[in-house]
PDB file of N, CA and C in Angstrom:
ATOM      1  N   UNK D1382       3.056   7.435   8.883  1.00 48.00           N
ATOM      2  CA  UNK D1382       4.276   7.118   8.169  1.00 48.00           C
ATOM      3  C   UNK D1382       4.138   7.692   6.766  1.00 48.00           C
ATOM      4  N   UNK D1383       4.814   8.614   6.429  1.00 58.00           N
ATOM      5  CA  UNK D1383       4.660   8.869   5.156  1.00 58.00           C
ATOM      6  C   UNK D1383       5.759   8.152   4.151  1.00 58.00           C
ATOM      7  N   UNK D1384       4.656   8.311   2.889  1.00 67.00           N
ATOM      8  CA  UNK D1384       4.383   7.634   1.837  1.00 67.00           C
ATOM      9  C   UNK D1384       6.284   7.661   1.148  1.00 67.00           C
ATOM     10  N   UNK D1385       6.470   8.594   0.807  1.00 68.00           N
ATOM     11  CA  UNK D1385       7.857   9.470   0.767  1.00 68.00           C
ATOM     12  C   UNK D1385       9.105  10.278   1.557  1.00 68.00           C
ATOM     13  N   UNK D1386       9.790   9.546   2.139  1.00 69.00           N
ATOM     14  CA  UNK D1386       9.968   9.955   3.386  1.00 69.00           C
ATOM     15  C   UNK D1386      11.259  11.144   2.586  1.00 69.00           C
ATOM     16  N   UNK D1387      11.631  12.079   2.818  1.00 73.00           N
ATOM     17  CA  UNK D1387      12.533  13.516   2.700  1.00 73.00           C
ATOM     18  C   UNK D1387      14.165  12.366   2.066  1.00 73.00           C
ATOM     19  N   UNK D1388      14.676  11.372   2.371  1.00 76.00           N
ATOM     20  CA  UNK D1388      15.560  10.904   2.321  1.00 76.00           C
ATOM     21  C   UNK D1388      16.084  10.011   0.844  1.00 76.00           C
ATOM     22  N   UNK D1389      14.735   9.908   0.523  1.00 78.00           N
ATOM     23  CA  UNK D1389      14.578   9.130  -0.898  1.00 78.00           C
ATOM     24  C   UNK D1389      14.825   9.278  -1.970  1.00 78.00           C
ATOM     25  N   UNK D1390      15.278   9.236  -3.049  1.00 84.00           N
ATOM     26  CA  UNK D1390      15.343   9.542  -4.261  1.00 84.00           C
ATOM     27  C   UNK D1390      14.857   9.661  -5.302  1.00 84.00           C
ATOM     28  N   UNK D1391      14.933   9.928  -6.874  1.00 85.00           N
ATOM     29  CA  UNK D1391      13.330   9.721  -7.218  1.00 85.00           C
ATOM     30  C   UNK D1391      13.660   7.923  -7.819  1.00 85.00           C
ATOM     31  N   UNK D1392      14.580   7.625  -8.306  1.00 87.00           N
ATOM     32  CA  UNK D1392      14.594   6.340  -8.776  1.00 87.00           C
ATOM     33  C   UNK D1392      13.981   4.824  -7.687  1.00 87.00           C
ATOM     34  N   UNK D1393      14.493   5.389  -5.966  1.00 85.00           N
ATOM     35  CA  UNK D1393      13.623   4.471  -5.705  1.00 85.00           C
ATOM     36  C   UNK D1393      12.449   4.775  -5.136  1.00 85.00           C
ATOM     37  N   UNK D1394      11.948   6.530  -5.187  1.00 83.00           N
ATOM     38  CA  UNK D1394      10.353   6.153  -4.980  1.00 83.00           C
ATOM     39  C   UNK D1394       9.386   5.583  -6.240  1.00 83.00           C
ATOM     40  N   UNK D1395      10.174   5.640  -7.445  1.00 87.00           N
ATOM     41  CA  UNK D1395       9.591   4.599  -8.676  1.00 87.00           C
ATOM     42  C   UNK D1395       9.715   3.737  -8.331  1.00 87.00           C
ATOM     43  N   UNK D1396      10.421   2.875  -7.693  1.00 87.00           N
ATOM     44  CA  UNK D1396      10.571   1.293  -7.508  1.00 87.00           C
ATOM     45  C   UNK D1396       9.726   1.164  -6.539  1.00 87.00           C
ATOM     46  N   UNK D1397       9.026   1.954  -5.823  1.00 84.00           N
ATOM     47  CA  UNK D1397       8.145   1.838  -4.661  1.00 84.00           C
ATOM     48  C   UNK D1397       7.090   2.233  -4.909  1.00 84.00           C
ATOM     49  N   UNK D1398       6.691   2.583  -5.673  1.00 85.00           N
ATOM     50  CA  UNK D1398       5.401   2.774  -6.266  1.00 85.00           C
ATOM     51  C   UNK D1398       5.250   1.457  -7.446  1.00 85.00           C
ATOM     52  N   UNK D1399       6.056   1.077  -8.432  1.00 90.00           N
ATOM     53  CA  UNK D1399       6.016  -0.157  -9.233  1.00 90.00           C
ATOM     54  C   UNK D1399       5.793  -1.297  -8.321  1.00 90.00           C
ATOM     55  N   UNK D1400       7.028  -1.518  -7.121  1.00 88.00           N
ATOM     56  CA  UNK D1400       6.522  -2.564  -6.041  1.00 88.00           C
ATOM     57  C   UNK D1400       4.894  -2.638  -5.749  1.00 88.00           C
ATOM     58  N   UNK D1401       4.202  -1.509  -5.259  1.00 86.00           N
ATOM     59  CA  UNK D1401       3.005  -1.228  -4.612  1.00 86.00           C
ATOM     60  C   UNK D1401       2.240  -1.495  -6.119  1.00 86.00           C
ATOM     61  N   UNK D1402       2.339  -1.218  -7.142  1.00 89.00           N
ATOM     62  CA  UNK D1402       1.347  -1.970  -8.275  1.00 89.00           C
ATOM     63  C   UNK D1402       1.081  -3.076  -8.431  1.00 89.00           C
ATOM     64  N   UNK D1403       2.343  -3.851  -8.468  1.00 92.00           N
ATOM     65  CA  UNK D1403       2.572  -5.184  -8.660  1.00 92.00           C
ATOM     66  C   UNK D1403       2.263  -5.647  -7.713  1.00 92.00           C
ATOM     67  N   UNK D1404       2.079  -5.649  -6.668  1.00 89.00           N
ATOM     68  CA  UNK D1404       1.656  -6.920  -5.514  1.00 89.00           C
ATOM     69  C   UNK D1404      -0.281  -6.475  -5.202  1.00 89.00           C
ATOM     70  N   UNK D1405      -0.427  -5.025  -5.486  1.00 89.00           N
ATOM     71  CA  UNK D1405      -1.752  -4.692  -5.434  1.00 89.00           C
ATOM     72  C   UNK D1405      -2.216  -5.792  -7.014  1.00 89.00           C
ATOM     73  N   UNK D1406      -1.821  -5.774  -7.838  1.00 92.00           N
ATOM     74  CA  UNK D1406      -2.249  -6.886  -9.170  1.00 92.00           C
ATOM     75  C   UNK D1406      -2.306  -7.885  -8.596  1.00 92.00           C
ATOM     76  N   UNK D1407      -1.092  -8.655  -8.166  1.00 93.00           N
ATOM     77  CA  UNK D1407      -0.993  -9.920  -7.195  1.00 93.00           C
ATOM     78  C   UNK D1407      -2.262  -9.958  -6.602  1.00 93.00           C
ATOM     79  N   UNK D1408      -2.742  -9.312  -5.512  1.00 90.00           N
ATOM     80  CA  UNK D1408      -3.610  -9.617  -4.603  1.00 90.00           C
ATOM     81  C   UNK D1408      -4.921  -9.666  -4.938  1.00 90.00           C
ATOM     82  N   UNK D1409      -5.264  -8.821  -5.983  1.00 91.00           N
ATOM     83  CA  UNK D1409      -6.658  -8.707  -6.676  1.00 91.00           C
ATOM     84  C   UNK D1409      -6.738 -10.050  -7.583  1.00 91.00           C
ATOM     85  N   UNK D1410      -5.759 -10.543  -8.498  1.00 93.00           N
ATOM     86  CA  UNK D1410      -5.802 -11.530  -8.685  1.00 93.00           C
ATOM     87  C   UNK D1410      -5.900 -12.898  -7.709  1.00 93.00           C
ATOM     88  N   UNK D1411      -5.544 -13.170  -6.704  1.00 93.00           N
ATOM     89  CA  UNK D1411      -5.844 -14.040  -5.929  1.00 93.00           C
ATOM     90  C   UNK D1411      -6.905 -13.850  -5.048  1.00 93.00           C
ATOM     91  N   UNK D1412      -7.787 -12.504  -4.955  1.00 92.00           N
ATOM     92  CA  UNK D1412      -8.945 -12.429  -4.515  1.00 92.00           C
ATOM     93  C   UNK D1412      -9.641 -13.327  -5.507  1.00 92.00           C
ATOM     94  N   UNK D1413      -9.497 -12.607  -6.817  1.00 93.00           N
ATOM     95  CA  UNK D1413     -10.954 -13.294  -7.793  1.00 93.00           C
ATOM     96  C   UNK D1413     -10.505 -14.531  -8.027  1.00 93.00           C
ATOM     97  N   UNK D1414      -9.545 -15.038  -8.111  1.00 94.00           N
ATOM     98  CA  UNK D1414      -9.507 -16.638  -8.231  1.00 94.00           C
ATOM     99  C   UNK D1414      -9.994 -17.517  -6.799  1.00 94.00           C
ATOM    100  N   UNK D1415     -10.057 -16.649  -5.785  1.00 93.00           N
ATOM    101  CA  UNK D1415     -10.413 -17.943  -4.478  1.00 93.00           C
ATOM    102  C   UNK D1415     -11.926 -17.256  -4.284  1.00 93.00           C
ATOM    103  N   UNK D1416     -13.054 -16.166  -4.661  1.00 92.00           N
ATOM    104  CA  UNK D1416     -13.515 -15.612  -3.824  1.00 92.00           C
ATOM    105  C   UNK D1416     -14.657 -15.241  -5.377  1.00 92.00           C
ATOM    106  N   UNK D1417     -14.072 -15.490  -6.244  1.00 93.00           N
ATOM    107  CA  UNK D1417     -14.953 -15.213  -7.833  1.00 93.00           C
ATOM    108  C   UNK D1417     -14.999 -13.385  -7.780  1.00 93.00           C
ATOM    109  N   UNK D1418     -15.758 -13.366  -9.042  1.00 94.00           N
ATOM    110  CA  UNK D1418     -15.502 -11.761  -9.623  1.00 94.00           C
ATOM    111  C   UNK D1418     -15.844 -10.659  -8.281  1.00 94.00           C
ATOM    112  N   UNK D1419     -17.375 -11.022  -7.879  1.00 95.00           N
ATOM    113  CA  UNK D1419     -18.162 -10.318  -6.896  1.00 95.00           C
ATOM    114  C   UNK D1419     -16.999 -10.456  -5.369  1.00 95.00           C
ATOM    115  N   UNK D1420     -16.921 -11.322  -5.101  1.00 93.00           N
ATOM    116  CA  UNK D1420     -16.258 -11.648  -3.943  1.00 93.00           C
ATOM    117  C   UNK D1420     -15.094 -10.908  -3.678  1.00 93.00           C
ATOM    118  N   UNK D1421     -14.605 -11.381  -4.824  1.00 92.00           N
ATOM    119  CA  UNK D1421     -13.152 -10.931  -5.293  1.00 92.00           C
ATOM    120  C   UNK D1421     -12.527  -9.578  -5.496  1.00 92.00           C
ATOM    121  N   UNK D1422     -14.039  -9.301  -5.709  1.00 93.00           N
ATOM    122  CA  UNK D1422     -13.265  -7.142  -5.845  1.00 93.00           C
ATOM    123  C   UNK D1422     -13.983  -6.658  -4.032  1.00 93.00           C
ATOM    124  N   UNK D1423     -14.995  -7.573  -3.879  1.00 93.00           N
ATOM    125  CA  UNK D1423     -15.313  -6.714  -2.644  1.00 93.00           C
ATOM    126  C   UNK D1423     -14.068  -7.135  -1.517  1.00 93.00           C
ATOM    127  N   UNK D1424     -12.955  -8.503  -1.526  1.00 91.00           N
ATOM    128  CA  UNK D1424     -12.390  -8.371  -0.779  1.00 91.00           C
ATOM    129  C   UNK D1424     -10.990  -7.866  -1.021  1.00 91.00           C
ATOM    130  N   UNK D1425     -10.679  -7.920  -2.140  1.00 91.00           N
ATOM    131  CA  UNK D1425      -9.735  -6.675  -2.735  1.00 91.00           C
ATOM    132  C   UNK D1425      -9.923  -5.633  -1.848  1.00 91.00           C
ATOM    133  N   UNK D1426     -11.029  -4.792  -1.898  1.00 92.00           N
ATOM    134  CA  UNK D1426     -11.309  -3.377  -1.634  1.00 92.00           C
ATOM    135  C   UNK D1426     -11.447  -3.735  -0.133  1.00 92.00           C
ATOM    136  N   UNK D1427     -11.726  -4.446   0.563  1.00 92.00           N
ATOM    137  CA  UNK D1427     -11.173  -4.261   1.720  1.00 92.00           C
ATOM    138  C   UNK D1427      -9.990  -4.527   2.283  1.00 92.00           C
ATOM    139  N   UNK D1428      -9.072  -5.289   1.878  1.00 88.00           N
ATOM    140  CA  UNK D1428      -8.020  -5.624   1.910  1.00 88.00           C
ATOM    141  C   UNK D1428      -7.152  -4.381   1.624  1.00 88.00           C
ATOM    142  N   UNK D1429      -6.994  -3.850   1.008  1.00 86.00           N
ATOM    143  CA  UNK D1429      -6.257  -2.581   0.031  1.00 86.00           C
ATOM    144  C   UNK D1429      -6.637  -1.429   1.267  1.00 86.00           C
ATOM    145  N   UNK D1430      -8.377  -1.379   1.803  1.00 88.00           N
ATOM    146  CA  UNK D1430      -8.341  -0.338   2.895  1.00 88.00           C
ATOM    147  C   UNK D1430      -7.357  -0.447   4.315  1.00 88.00           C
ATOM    148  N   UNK D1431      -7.907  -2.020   4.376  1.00 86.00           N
ATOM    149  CA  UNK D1431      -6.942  -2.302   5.545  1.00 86.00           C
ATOM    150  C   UNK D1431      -5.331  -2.067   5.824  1.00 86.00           C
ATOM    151  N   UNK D1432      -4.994  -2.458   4.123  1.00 81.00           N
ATOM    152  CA  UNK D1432      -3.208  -1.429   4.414  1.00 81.00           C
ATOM    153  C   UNK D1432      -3.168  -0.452   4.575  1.00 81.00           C
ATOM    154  N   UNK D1433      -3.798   0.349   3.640  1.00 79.00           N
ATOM    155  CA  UNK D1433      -3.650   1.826   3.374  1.00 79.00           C
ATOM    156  C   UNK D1433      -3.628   2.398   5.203  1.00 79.00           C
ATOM    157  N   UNK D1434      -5.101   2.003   5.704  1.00 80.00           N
ATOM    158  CA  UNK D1434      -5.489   2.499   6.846  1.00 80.00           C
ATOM    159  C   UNK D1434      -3.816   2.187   7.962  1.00 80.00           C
ATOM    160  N   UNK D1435      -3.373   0.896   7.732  1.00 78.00           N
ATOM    161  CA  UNK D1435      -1.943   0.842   8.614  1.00 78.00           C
ATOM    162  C   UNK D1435      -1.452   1.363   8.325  1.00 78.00           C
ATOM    163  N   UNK D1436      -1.134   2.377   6.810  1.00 72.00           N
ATOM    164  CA  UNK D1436       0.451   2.509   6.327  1.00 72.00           C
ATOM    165  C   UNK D1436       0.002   4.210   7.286  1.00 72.00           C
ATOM    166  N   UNK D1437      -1.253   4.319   7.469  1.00 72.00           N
ATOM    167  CA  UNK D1437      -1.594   5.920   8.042  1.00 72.00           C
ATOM    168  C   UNK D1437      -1.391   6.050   9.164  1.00 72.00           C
ATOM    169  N   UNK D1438      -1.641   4.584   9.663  1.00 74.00           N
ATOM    170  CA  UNK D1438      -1.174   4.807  11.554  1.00 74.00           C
ATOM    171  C   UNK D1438      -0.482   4.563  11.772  1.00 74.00           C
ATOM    172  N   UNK D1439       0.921   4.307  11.243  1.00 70.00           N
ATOM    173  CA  UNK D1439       1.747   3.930  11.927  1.00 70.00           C
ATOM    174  C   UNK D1439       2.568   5.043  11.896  1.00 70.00           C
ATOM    175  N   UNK D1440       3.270   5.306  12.929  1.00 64.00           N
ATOM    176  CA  UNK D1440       3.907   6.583  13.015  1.00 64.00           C
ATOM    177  C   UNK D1440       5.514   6.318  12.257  1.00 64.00           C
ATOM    178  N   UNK D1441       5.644   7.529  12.047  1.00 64.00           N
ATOM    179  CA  UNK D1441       7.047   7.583  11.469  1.00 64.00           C
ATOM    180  C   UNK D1441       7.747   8.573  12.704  1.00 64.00           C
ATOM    181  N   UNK D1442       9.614   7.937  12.521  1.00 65.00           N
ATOM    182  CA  UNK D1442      10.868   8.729  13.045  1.00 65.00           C
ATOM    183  C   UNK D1442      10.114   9.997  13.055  1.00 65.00           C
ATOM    184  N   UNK D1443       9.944  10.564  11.505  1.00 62.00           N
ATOM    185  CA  UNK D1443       9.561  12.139  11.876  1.00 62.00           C
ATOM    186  C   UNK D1443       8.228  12.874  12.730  1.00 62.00           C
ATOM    187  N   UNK D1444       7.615  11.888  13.646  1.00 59.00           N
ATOM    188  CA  UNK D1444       6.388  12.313  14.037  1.00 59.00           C
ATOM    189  C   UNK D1444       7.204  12.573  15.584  1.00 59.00           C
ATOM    190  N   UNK D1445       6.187  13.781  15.912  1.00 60.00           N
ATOM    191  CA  UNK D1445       6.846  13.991  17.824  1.00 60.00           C
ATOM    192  C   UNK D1445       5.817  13.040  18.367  1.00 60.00           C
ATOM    193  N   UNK D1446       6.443  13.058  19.412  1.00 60.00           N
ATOM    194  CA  UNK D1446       5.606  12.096  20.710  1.00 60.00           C
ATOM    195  C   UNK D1446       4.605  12.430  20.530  1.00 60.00           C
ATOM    196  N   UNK D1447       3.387  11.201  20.417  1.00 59.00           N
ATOM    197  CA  UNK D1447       2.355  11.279  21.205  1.00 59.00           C
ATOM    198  C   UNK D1447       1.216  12.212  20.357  1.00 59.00           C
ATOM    199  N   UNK D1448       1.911  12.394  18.762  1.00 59.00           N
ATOM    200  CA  UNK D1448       1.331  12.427  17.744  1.00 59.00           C
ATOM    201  C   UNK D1448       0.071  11.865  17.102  1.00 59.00           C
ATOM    202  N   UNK D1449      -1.311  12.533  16.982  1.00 60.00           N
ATOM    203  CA  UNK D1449      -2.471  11.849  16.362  1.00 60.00           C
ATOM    204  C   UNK D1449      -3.184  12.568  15.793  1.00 60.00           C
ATOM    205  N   UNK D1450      -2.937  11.363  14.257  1.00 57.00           N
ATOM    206  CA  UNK D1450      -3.171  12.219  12.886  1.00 57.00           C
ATOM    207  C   UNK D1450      -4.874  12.593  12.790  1.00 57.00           C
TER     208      UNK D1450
END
């Protein structure tokens, strides 16, 4: 699925990249508050892989059948 899909504009791929800051802050912050500093960035950083890694597999409209990246 890409990041920018051809249809977008630039005003809301800013709002989609500001979205994706702000909840990545969100989440790092509620790592280190339940999980402390150490805890807290190591499950950040896996957490953050684990989207990234979905936002890569999941296929998009523009992929042909049976597509593997």
């Amino acid at each position: 699925m890409s990041y920018f899909p051809p249809g977008q504009d630039r005003d809301f791929r800013i709002c989609k990249v500001l979205a994706d800051v702000f909840c990545a802050i969100l989440l790092g912050t509620f790592a280190v508050v339940f999980f402390g500093w150490l805890g807290g960035i190591a499950a950040f950083v896996i957490l953050e892989a684990g989207l990234v890694g979905v936002d890569w597999l999941i296929q998009s409209s523009d992929d042909a059948a049976g597509v593997v990246r």
